[in-house]
Coordinates of C-alpha atoms and ligand atoms in Angstrom, one line a residue:
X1 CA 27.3 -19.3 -16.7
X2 CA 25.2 -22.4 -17.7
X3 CA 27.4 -25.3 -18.7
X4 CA 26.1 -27.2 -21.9
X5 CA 26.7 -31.2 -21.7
X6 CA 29.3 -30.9 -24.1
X7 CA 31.3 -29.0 -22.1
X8 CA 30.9 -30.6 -19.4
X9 CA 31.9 -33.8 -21.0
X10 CA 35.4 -31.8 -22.3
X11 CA 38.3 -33.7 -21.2
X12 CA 41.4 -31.7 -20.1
X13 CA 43.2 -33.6 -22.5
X14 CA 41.5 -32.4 -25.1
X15 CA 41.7 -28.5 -24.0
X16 CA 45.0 -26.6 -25.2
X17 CA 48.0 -25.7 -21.7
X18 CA 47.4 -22.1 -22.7
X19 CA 43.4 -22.4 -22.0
X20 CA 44.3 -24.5 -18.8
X21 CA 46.6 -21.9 -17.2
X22 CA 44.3 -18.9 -18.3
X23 CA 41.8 -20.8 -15.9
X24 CA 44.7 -21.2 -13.5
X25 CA 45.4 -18.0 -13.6
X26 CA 42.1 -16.7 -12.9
X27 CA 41.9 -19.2 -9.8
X28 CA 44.9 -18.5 -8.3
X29 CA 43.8 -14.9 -8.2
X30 CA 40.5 -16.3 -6.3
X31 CA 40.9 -13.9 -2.6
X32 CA 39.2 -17.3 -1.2
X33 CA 41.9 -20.1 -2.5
X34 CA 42.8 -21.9 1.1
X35 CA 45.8 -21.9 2.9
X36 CA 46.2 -25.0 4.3
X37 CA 43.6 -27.3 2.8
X38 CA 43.5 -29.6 -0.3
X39 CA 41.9 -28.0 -2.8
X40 CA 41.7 -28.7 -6.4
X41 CA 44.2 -26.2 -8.8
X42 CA 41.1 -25.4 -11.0
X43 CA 37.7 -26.5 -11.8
X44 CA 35.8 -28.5 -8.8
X45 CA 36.5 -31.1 -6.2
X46 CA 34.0 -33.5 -4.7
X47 CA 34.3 -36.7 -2.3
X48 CA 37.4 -37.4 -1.2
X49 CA 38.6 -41.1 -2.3
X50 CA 41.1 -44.4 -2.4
X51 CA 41.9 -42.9 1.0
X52 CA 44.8 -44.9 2.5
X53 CA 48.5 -45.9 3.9
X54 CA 51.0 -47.7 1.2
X55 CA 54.6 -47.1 0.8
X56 CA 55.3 -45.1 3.8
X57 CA 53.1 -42.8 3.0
X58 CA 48.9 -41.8 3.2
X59 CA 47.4 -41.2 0.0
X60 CA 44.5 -39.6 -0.4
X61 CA 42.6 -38.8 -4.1
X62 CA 39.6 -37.0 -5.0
X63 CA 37.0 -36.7 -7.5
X64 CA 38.1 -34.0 -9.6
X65 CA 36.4 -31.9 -12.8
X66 CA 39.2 -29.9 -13.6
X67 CA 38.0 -27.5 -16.3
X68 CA 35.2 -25.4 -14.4
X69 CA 33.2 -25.0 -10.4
X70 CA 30.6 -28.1 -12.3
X71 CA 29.8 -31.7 -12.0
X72 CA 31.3 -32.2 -15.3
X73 CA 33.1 -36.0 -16.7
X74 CA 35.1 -36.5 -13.4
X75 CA 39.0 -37.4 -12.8
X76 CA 40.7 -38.6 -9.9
X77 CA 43.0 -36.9 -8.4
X78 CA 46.1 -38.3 -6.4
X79 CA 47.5 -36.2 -3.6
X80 CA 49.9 -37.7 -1.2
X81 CA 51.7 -37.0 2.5
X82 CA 53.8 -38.6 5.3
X83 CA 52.2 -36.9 8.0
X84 CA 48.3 -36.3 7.0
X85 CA 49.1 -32.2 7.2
X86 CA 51.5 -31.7 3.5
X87 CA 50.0 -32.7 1.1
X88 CA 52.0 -33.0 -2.1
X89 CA 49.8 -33.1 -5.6
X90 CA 50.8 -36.3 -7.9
X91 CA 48.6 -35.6 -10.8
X92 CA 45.8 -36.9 -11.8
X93 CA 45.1 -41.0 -11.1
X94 CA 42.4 -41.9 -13.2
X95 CA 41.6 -40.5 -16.2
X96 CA 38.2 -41.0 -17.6
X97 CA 39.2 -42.9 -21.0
X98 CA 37.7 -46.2 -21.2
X99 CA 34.6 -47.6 -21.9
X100 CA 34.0 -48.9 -18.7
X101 CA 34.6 -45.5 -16.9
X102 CA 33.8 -43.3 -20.3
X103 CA 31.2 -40.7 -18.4
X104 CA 33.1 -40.6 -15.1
X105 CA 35.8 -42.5 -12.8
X106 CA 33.5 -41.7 -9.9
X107 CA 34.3 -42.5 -6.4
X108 CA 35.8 -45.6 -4.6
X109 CA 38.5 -46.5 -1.9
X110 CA 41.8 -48.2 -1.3
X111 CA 43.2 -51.4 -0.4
X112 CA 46.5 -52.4 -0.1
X113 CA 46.8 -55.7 -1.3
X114 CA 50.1 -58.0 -2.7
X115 CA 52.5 -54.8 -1.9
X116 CA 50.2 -52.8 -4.1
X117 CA 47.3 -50.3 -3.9
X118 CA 44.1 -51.6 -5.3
X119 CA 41.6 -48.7 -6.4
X120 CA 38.0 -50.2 -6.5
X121 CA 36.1 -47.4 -8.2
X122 CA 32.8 -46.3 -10.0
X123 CA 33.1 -46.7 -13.9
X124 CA 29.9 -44.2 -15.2
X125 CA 29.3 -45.1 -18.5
X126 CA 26.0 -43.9 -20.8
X127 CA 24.7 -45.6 -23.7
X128 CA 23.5 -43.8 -26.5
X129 CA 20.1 -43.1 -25.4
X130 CA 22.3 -41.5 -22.2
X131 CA 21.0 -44.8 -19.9
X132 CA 23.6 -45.1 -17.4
X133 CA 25.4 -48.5 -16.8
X134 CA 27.6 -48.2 -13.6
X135 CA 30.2 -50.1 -13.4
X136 CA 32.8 -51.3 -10.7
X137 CA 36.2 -51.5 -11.6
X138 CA 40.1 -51.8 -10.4
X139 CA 43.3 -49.8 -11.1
X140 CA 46.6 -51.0 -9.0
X141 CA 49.4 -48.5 -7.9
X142 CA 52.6 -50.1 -7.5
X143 CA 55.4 -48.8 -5.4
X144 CA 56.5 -46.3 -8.0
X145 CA 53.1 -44.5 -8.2
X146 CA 52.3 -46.0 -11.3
X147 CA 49.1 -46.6 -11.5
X148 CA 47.3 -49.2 -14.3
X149 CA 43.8 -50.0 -15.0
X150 CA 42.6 -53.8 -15.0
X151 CA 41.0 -54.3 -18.6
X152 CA 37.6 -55.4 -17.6
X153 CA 35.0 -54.2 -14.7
X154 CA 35.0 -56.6 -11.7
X155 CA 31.4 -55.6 -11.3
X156 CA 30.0 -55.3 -14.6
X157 CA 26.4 -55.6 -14.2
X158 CA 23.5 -54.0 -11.1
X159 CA 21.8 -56.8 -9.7
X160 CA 18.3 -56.9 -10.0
X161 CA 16.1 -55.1 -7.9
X162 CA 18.5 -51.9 -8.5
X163 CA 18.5 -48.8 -10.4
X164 CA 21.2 -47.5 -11.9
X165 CA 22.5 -45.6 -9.3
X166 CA 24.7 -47.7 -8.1
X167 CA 28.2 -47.0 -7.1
X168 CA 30.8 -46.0 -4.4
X169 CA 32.4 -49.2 -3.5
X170 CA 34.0 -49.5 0.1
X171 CA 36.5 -52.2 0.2
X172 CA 38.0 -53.6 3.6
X173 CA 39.6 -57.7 4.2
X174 CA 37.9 -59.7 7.2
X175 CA 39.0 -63.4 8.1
X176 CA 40.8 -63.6 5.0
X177 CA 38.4 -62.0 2.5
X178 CA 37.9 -58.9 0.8
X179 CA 34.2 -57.7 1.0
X180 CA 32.7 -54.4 -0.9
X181 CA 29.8 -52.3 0.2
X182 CA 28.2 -50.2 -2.5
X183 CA 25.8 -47.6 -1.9
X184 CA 21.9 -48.5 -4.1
X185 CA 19.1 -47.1 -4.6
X186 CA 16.4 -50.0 -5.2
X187 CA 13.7 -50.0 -7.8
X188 CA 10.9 -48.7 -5.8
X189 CA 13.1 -45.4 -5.5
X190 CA 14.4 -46.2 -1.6
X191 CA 18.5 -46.0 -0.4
X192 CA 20.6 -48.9 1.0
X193 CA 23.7 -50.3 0.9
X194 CA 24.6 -53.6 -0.7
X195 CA 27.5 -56.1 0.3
X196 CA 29.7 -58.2 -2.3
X197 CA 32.8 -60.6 -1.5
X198 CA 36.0 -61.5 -2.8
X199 CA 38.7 -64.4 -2.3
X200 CA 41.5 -62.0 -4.5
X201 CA 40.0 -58.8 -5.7
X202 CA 39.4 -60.0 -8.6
X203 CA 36.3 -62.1 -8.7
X204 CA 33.6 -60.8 -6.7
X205 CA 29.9 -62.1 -5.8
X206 CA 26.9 -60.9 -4.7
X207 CA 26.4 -61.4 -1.2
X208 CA 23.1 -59.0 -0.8
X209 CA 21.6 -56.0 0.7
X210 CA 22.4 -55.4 4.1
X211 CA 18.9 -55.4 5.8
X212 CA 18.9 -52.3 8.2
X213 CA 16.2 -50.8 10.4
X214 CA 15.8 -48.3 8.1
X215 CA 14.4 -49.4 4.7
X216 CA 12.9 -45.9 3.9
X217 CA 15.2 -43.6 4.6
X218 CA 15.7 -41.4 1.7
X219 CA 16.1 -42.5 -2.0
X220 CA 19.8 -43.2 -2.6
X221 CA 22.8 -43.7 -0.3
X222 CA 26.5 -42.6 -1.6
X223 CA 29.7 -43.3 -0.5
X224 CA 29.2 -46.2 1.9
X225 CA 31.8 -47.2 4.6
X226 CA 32.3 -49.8 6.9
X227 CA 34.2 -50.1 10.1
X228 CA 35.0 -50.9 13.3
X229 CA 36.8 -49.3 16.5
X230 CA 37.6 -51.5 19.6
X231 CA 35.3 -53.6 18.5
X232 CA 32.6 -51.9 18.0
X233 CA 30.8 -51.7 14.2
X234 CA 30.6 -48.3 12.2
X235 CA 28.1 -48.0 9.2
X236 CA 28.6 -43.8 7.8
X237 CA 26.8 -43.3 4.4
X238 CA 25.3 -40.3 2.7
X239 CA 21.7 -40.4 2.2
X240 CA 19.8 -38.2 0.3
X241 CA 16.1 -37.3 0.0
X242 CA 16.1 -37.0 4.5
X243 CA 13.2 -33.9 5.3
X244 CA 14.7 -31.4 8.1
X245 CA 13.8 -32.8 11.5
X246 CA 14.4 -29.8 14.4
X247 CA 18.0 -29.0 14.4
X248 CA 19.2 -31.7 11.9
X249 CA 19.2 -32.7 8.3
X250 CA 19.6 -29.0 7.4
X251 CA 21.8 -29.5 4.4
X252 CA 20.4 -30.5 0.8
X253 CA 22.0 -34.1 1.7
X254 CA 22.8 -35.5 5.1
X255 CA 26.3 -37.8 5.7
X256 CA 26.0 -40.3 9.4
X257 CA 26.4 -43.0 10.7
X258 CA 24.8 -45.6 12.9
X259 CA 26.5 -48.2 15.3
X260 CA 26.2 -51.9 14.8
X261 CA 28.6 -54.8 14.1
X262 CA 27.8 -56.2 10.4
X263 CA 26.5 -59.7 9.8
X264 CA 28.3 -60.7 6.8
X265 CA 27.0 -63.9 6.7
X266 CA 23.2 -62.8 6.9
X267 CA 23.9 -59.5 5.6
X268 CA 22.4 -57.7 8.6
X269 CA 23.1 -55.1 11.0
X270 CA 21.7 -54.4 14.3
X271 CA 22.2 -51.1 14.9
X272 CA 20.8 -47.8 16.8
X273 CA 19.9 -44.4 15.5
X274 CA 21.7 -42.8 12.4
X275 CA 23.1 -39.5 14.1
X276 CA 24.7 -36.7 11.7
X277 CA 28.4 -36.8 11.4
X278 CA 28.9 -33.3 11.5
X279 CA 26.4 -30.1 12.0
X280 CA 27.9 -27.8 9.7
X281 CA 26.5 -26.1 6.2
X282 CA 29.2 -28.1 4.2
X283 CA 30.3 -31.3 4.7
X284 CA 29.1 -34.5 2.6
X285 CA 30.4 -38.1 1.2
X286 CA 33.6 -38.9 3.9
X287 CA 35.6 -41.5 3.8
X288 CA 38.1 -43.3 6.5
X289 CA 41.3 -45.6 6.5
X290 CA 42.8 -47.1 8.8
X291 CA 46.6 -45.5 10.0
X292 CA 49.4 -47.7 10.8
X293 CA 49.0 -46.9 14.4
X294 CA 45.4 -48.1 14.0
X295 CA 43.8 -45.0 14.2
X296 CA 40.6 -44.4 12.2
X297 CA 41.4 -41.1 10.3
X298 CA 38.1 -39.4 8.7
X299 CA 38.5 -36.8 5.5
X300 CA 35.2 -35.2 4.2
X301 CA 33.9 -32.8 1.4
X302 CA 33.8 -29.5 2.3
X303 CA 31.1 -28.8 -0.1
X304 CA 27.4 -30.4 -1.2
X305 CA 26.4 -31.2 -4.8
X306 CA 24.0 -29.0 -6.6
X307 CA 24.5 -26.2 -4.5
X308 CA 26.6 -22.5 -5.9
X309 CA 29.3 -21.3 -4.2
X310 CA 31.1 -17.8 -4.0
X311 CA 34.2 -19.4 -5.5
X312 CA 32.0 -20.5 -9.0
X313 CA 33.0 -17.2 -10.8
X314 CA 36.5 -17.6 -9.6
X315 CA 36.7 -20.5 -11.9
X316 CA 37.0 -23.5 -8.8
X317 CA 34.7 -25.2 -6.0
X318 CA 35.2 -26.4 -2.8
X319 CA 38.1 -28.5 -0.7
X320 CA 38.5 -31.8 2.1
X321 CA 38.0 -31.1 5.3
X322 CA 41.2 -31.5 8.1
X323 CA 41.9 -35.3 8.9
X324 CA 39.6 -35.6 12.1
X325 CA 40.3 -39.1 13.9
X326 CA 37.7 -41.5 15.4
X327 CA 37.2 -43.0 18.6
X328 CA 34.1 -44.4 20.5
X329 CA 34.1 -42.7 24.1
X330 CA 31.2 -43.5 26.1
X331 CA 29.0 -44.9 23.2
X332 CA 29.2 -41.9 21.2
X333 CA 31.8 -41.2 18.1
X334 CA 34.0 -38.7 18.9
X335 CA 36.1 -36.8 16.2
X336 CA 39.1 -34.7 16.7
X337 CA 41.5 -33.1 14.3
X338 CA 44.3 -35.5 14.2
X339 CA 47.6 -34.8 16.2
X340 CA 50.0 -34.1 13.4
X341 CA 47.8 -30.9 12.9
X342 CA 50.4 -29.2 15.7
X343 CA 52.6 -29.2 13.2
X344 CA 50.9 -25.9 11.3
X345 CA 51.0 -24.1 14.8
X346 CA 52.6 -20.5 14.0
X347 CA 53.3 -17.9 16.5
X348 CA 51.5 -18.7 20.1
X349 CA 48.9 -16.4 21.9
X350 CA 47.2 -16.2 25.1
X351 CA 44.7 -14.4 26.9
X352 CA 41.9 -14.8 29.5
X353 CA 39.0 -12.5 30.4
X354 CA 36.0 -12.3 33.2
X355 CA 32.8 -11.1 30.7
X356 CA 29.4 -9.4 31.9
X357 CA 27.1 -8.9 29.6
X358 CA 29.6 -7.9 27.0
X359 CA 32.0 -7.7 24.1
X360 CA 35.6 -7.9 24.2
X361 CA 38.5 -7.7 21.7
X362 CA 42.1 -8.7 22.7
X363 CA 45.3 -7.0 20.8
X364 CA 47.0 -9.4 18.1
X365 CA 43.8 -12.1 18.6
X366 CA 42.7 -11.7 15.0
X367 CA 44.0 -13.5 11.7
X368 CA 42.4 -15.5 8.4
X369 CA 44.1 -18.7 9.2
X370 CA 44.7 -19.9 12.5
X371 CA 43.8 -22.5 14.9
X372 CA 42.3 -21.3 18.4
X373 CA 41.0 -23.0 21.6
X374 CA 38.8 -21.2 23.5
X375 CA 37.1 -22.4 26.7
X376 CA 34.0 -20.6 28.7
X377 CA 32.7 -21.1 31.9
X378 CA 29.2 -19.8 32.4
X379 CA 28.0 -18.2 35.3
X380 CA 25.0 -16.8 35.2
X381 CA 25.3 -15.6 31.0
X382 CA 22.6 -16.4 29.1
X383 CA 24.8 -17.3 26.5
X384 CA 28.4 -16.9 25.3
X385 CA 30.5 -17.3 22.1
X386 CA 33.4 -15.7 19.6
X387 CA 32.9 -13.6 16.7
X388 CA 35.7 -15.0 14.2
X389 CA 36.6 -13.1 10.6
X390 CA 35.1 -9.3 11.9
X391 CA 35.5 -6.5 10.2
X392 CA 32.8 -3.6 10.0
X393 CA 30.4 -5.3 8.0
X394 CA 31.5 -9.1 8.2
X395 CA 31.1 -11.6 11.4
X396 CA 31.0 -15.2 11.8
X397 CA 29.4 -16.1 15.1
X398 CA 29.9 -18.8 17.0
X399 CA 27.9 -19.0 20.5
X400 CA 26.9 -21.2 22.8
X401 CA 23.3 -20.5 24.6
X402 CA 22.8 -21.8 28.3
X403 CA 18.9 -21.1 28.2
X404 CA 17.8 -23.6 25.3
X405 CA 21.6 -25.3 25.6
X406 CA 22.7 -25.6 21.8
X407 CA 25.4 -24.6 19.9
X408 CA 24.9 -22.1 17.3
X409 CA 27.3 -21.0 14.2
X410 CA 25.7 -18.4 12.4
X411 CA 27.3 -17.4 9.0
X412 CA 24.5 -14.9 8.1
X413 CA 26.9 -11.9 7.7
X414 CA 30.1 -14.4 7.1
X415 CA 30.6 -12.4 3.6
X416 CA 29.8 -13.3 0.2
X417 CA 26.7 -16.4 0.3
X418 CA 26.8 -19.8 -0.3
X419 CA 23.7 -20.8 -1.7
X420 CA 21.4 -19.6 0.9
X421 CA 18.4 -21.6 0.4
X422 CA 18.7 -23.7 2.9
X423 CA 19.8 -21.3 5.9
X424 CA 22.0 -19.3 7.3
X425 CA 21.9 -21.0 10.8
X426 CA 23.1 -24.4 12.1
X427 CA 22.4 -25.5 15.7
X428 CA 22.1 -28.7 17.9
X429 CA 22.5 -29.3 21.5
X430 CA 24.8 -29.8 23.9
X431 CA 24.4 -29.7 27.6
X432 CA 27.7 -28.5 29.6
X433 CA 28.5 -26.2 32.1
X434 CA 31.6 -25.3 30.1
X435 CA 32.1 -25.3 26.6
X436 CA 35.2 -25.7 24.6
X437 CA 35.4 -24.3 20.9
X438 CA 37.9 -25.2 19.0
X439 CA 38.4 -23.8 15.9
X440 CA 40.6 -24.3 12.4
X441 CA 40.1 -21.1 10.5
X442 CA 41.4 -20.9 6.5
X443 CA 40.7 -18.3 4.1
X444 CA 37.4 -19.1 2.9
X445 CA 36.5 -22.7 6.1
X446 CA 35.6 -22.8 9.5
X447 CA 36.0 -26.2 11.1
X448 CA 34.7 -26.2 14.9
X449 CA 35.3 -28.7 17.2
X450 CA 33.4 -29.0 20.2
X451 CA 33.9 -30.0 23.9
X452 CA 36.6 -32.2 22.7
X453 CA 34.9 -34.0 19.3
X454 CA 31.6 -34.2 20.9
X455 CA 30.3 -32.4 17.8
X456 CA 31.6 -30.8 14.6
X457 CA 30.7 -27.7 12.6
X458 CA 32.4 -27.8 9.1
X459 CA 31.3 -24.8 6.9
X460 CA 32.5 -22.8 4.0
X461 CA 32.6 -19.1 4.9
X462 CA 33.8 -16.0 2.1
X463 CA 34.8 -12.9 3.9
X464 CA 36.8 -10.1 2.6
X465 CA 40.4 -10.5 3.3
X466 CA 40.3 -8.0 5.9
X467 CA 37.6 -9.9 8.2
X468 CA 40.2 -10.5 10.3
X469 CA 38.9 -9.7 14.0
X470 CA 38.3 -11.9 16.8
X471 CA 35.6 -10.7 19.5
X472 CA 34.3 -12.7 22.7
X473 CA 30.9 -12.1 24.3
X474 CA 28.9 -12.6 27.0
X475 CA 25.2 -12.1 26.8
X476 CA 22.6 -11.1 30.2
X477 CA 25.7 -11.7 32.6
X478 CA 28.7 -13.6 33.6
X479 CA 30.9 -15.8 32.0
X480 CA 34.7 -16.6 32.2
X481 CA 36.9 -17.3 28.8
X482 CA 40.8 -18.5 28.1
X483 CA 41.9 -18.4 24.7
X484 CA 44.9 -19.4 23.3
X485 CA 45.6 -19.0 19.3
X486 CA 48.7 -20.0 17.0
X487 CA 48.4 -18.6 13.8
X488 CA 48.9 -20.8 10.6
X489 CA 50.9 -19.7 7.6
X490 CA 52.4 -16.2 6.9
Ligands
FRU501 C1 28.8 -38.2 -4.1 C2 28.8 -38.7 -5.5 C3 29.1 -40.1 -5.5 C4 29.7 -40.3 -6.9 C5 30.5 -39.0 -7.1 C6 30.6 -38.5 -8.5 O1 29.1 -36.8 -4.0 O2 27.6 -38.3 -6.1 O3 28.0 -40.9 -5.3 O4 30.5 -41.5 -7.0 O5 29.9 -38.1 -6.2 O6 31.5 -37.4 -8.5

């Protein structure tokens, strides 16, 4: 179906409940709606933002077109959980309704500030000649979730040297002020970040760009975020317009990071290469916060823009990865799925098995939502791996190959096709003598962590329901393998 701009531009307000729950209805009856991931109840979900801990509890929005699987006039949506694994819905934060957020309350991030949590977000407005005029703005949450606008952008105007694309402010307090990067794209078409400061929130300057080593690397930067762990400075954004380069930038748009410690007083950063966050088909636009127990707790998009998904004709689009957290182990970031995740483990299975140069199934190791750990030790295989969501037709495959010594998840016969255009292969390397896969598996996601959070696969795959088999191989002779599984849900 193509989507004209007026419907795009329809508010939910402005549709009747009885068209709303007809859509609802034909989500919910979607055999790919998650189990255990956020996801939006209709239309489509993008970046995750405003992600943070006030009140005694994490909240967590998202951007949010709730009438149809499209980039249409965006919401936020406010979802909230004491222990990062239930998540309860609260209805939608920001509506859309002004005239400084009139085409969009795009995304932004959280601060908790005077008792209160401060939303710094993206205001997309368009003139009447459709000229867009971003805008940076603030809504407050006070302690009983309710959640007001302030009356005037804090940011109303792009500096010059910008374009209009222009948004995404990351908000964070250092020695006693509040400073606010913003992801630009500058006039002669190339991405950066830029860097603004604050005494109170409320009146903001323009500190600069932040020069980086990389001045032409793609044409915009999103969703910006600033950090640091023991120490040690974190710059993730989002660039767009990176060409594949051997086994990365595979995705329509990239999302990484590079290490260096942020000058705010020359707007610089010294920093090494920018290394891909994750090495999956779907993950863009993350965002971090800080836990009370100073953790650094990452939530991505499970999903790209401007790409089709199964799930389209089903009415909805895509969900937030699993809370990963991040530490710094022997200069490179490490992500794992936070602890609390224990919390969804089900019934508990075991097994172990010698392999030679073939395929093995094990009874009750199979399931649509589960979380599994399964180590191999190579011998003398050529390669080794698991087969998740099997059924005749219908594999995922996850291997690892000891010849070329990469990681591969193949989702070529995973089931129905996300767009396909850009492959149906992702792969990077990884030299080890044993390999560790550990998987989260919902309905219709794979998220693979491996050797511990050395690297992550976050994908989108749409098997039938009864994909449910598990398989481990071996390839050209020996390797060892332990499994052990809990099953999630029902
Ligand atoms: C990234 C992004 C942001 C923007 C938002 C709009 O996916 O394009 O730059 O604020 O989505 O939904």
């Amino acid at each position: 179906m193509q989507w004209t701009t007026e419907q795009r531009y329809t508010r939910i307000e402005d549709v009747s409940k009885d068209e709303w729950a007809a859509l609802k209805k034909q989500v919910d009856c979607s055999p790919w709606r998650q189990t255990y991931h956020i996801q939006p109840q209709t239309g489509l979900l993008n970046d995750p933002n405003g992600f943070s801990f006030y009140n005694g509890e994490y909240h967590l929005f998202y951007q949010w077109f709730p009438l149809g699987p499209v980039h249409g006039i965006k919401y936020w949506y406010h979802t909230k959980s004491k222990d990062l694994v239930h998540w309860e819905n609260a209805g939608i934060a920001l509506h859309p309704n002004d005239d400084f957020d009139s085409h969009g309350a795009y995304s932004g991030s959280g601060i908790v500030h005077n008792e209160k949590l401060y939303l710094m977000y993206t205001g997309n407005t368009r003139d009447e000649q459709w000229v867009r005029h971003p805008k940076q703005n603030i809504a407050v949450m006070d302690k009983q979730g309710t959640i007001q606008k302030w009356e005037k952008p804090v940011i109303n105007e792009v500096p010059s040297g910008y374009t209009d694309h222009f948004r995404d402010p990351k908000v964070w307090e250092e020695n006693g002020l509040f400073y606010a990067i913003i992801g630009a794209q500058r006039t002669n078409l190339t991405g950066c970040v830029v860097l603004y400061s604050s005494p109170d929130m409320e009146t903001w300057t323009f500190e600069g760009e932040i020069e980086t080593a990389l001045p032409h690397f793609g044409y915009m930067w999103e969703c910006p975020d600033y950090f640091t762990i023991d120490g040690q400075g974190v710059l993730i954004f989002s660039p767009q317009g990176i060409a594949p380069e051997g086994d990365c930038y595979h995705n329509i748009y990239q999302s990484g990071y590079v290490f260096g410690n942020l000058d705010v007083e020359t707007q610089s950063i010294n920093h090494g290469v920018f290394t891909e966050l994750d090495r999956g088909f779907d993950f863009y636009a993350p965002q971090t916060m800080k836990a009370p127990d100073g953790r650094r707790i990452l939530v991505g998009w499970m999903g790209l823009p401007e790409m089709s998904y199964p799930t389209d004709v089903h009415g909805w689009a895509h969900c937030l990865t699993l809370p990963r957290e991040l530490t710094i182990e022997n200069g490179r970031l490490i992500q794992r799925p936070v602890r609390e995740l224990q919390q969804l483990r089900g019934v508990q299975m075991e097994t172990s098995a010698d392999l030679c140069d073939e395929m093995q199934t094990f009874d009750s190791f199979s399931g649509t939502a589960f979380e599994m750990i399964c180590s191999f030790e190579l011998d003398d295989a050529d390669s080794c791996g698991i087969e998740i969501r099997v059924n005749d037709e219908e594999k995922t495959v996850i291997a690892y190959d000891a010849l070329e010594q990469k990681v591969h998840l193949d989702r070529t016969y995973s089931g129905a096709l996300a767009d396909s255009k850009y492959g149906s292969v992702r792969s990077c390397s990884l030299a080890a003598e044993k390999v560790t896969f550990h998987l989260f598996v919902d309905s219709s996601s794979l998220e693979l962590f491996v050797n511990d959070g050395a690297e992550v696969f976050t994908s989108r795959i749409f098997p039938s329901k009864d994909s449910a088999g598990i398989r481990f191989f071996a390839k050209g002779g020996r390797a060892s393998c332990q499994a052990v599984k809990w099953t999630i849900g029902a």
